[in-house]
Each structure stands twice: as structure tokens, then as C-alpha cells.
Coordinates of N, CA and C and ligand atoms in Angstrom, one line a residue:
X1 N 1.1 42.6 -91.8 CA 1.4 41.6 -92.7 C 0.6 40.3 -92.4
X2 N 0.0 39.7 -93.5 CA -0.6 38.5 -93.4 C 0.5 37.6 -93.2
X3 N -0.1 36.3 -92.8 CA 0.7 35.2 -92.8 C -0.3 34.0 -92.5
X4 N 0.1 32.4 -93.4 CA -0.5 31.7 -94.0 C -1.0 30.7 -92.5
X5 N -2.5 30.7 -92.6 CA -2.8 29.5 -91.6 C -1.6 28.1 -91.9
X6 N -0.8 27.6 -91.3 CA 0.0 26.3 -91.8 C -0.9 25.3 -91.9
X7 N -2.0 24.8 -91.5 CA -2.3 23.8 -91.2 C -3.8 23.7 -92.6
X8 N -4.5 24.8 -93.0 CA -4.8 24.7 -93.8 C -5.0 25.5 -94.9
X9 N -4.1 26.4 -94.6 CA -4.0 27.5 -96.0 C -5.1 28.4 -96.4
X10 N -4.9 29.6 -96.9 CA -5.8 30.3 -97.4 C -6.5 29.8 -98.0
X11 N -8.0 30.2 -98.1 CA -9.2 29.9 -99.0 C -9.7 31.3 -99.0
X12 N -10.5 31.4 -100.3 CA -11.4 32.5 -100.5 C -12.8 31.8 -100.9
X13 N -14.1 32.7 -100.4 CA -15.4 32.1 -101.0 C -16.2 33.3 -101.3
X14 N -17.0 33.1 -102.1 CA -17.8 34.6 -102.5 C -19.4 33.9 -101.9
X15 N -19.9 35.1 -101.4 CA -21.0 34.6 -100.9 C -22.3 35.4 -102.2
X16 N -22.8 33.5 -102.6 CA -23.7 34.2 -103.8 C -24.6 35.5 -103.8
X17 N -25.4 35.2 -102.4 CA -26.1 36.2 -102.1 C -26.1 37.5 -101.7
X18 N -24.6 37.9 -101.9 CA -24.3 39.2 -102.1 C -24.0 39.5 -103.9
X19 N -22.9 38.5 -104.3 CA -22.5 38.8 -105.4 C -23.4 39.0 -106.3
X20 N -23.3 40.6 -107.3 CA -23.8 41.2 -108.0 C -23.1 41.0 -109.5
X21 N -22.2 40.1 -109.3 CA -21.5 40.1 -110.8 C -20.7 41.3 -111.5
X22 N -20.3 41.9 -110.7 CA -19.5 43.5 -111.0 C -18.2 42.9 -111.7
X23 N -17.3 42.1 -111.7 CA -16.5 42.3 -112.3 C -15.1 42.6 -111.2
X24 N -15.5 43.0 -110.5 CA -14.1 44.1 -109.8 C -13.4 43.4 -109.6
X25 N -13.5 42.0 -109.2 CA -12.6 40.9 -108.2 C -11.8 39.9 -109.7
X26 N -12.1 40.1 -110.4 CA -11.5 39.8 -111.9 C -10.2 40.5 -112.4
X27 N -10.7 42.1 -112.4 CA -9.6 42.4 -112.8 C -8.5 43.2 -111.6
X28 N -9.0 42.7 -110.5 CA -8.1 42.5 -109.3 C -7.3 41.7 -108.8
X29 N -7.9 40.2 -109.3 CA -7.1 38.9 -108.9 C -7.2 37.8 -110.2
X30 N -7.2 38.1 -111.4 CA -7.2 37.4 -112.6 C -6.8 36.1 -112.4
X31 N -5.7 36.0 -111.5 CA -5.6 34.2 -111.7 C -6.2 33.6 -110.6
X32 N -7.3 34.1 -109.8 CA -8.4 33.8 -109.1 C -9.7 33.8 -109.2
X33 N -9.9 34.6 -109.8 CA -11.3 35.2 -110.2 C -11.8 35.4 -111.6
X34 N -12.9 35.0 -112.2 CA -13.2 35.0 -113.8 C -14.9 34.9 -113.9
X35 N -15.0 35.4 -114.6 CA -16.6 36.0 -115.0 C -16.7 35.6 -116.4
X36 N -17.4 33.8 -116.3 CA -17.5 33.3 -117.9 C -18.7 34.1 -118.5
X37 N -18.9 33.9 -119.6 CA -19.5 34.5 -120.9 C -20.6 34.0 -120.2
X38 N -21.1 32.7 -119.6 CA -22.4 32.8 -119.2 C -22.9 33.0 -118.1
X39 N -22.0 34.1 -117.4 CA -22.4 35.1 -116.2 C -21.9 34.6 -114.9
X40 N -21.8 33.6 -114.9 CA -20.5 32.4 -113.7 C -19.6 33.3 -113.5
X41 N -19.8 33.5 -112.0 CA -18.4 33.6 -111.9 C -17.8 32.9 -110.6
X42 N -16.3 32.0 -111.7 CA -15.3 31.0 -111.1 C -14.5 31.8 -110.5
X43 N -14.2 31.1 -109.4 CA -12.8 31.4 -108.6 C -12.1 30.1 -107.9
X44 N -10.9 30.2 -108.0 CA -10.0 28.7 -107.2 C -10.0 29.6 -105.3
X45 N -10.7 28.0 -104.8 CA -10.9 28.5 -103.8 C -9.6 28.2 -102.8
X46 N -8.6 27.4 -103.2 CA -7.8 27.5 -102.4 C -6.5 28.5 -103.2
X47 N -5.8 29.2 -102.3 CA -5.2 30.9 -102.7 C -3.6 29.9 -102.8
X48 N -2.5 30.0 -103.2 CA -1.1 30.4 -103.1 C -0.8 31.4 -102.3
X49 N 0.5 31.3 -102.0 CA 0.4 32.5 -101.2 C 0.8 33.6 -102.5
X50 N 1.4 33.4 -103.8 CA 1.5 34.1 -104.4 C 0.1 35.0 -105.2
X51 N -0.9 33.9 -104.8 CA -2.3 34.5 -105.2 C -2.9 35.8 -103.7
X52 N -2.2 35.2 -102.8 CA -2.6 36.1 -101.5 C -3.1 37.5 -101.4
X53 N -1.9 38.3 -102.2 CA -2.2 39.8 -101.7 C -3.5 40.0 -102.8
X54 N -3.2 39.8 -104.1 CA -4.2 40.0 -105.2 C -5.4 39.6 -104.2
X55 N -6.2 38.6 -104.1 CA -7.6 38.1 -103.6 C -7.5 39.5 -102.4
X56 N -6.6 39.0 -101.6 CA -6.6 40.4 -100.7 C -7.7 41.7 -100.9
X57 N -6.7 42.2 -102.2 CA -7.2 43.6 -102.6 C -8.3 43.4 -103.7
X58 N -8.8 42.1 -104.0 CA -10.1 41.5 -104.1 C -11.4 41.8 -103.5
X59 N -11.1 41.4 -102.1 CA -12.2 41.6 -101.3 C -12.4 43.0 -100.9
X60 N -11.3 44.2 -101.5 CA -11.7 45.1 -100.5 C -12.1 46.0 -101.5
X61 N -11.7 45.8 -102.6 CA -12.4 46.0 -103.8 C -14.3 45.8 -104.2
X62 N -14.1 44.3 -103.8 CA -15.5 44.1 -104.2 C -16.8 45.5 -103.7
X63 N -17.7 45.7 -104.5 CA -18.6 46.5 -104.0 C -19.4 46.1 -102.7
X64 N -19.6 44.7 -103.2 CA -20.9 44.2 -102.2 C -20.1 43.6 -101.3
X65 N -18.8 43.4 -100.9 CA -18.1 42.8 -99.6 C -18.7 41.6 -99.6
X66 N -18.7 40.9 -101.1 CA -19.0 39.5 -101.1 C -17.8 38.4 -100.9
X67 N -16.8 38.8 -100.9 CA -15.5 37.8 -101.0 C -15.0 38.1 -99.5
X68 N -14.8 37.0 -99.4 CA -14.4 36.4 -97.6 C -12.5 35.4 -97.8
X69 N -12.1 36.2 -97.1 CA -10.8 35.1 -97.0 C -10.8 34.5 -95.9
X70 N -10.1 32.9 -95.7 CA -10.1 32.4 -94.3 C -8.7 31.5 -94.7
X71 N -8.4 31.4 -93.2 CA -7.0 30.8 -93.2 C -6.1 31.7 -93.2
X72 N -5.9 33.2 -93.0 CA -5.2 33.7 -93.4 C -4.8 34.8 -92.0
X73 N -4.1 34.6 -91.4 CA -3.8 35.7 -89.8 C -3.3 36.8 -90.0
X74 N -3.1 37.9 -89.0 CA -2.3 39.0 -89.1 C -1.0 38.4 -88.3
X75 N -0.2 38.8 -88.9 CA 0.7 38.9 -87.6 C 1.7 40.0 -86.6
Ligands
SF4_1 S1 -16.4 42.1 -107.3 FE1 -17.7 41.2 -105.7 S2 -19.8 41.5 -106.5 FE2 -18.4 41.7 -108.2 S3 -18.2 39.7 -109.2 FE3 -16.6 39.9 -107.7 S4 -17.4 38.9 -105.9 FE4 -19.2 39.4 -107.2

């Protein structure tokens, strides 16, 4: 089980130089991830923890293992 850094909370970042624009992390974590019409793609980089598991199964999703979470422990 994860559990939240206290001190500064989950963040997610996509690292450009992998991301290929696939899509997958969209329809994985929709209220994090979005792929505008002009090929952008936004994400809020600081997570809820309600956003947590979604980004989670985000990154493990992604093809290219472009999405990185930090702030976030096992415990
Ligand atoms: S799934 Fe990965 S490669 Fe595809 S858009 Fe999201 S971050 Fe980029």
C-alpha cells in the first residue's frame, strides 16, 4: 500500500522525451491526464490522494514508462 509523502505530497511528471502521445495515461487517470486537440498533453502535477491509485495504474500503463510518480512511499 502506498502512503502520501506528508511533507510534500504526491506529484507526477511525464518525461517529454519518452512520451510518444499514446493516449493510455488518459484513459487511465482522466482527471489527471488529457491529450488536447493540439497534441499537448496536460496533466496536474500535483495528485490528491484520491487521484493516487488512477496516476498509479497510469504509469504502469504507459508504453514508454514515461510517467514518474514522487512523493509517494510503500509502506
Ligand atoms: S501513456 Fe505515456 S506515452 Fe502515452 S501519452 Fe501518456 S505519458 Fe505519453
Amino acid at each position: 500500500m502506498k502512503a502520501l509523502d506528508r511533507f510534500r505530497g504526491p506529484r507526477v511528471s511525464v518525461d517529454d522525451d519518452r512520451c510518444e502521445l499514446f493516449g493510455t495515461c488518459m484513459w487511465e487517470a482522466p482527471r489527471v491526464f488529457r491529450l488536447e486537440k493540439d497534441g499537448r498533453l496536460r496533466f496536474r502535477r500535483q495528485l490528491t490522494e484520491e487521484d493516487l491509485e488512477q496516476a498509479a495504474a497510469a504509469a504502469r500503463s504507459c508504453p514508454m514508462q514515461a510517467i514518474v510518480l514522487r512523493g509517494v512511499t510503500d509502506e
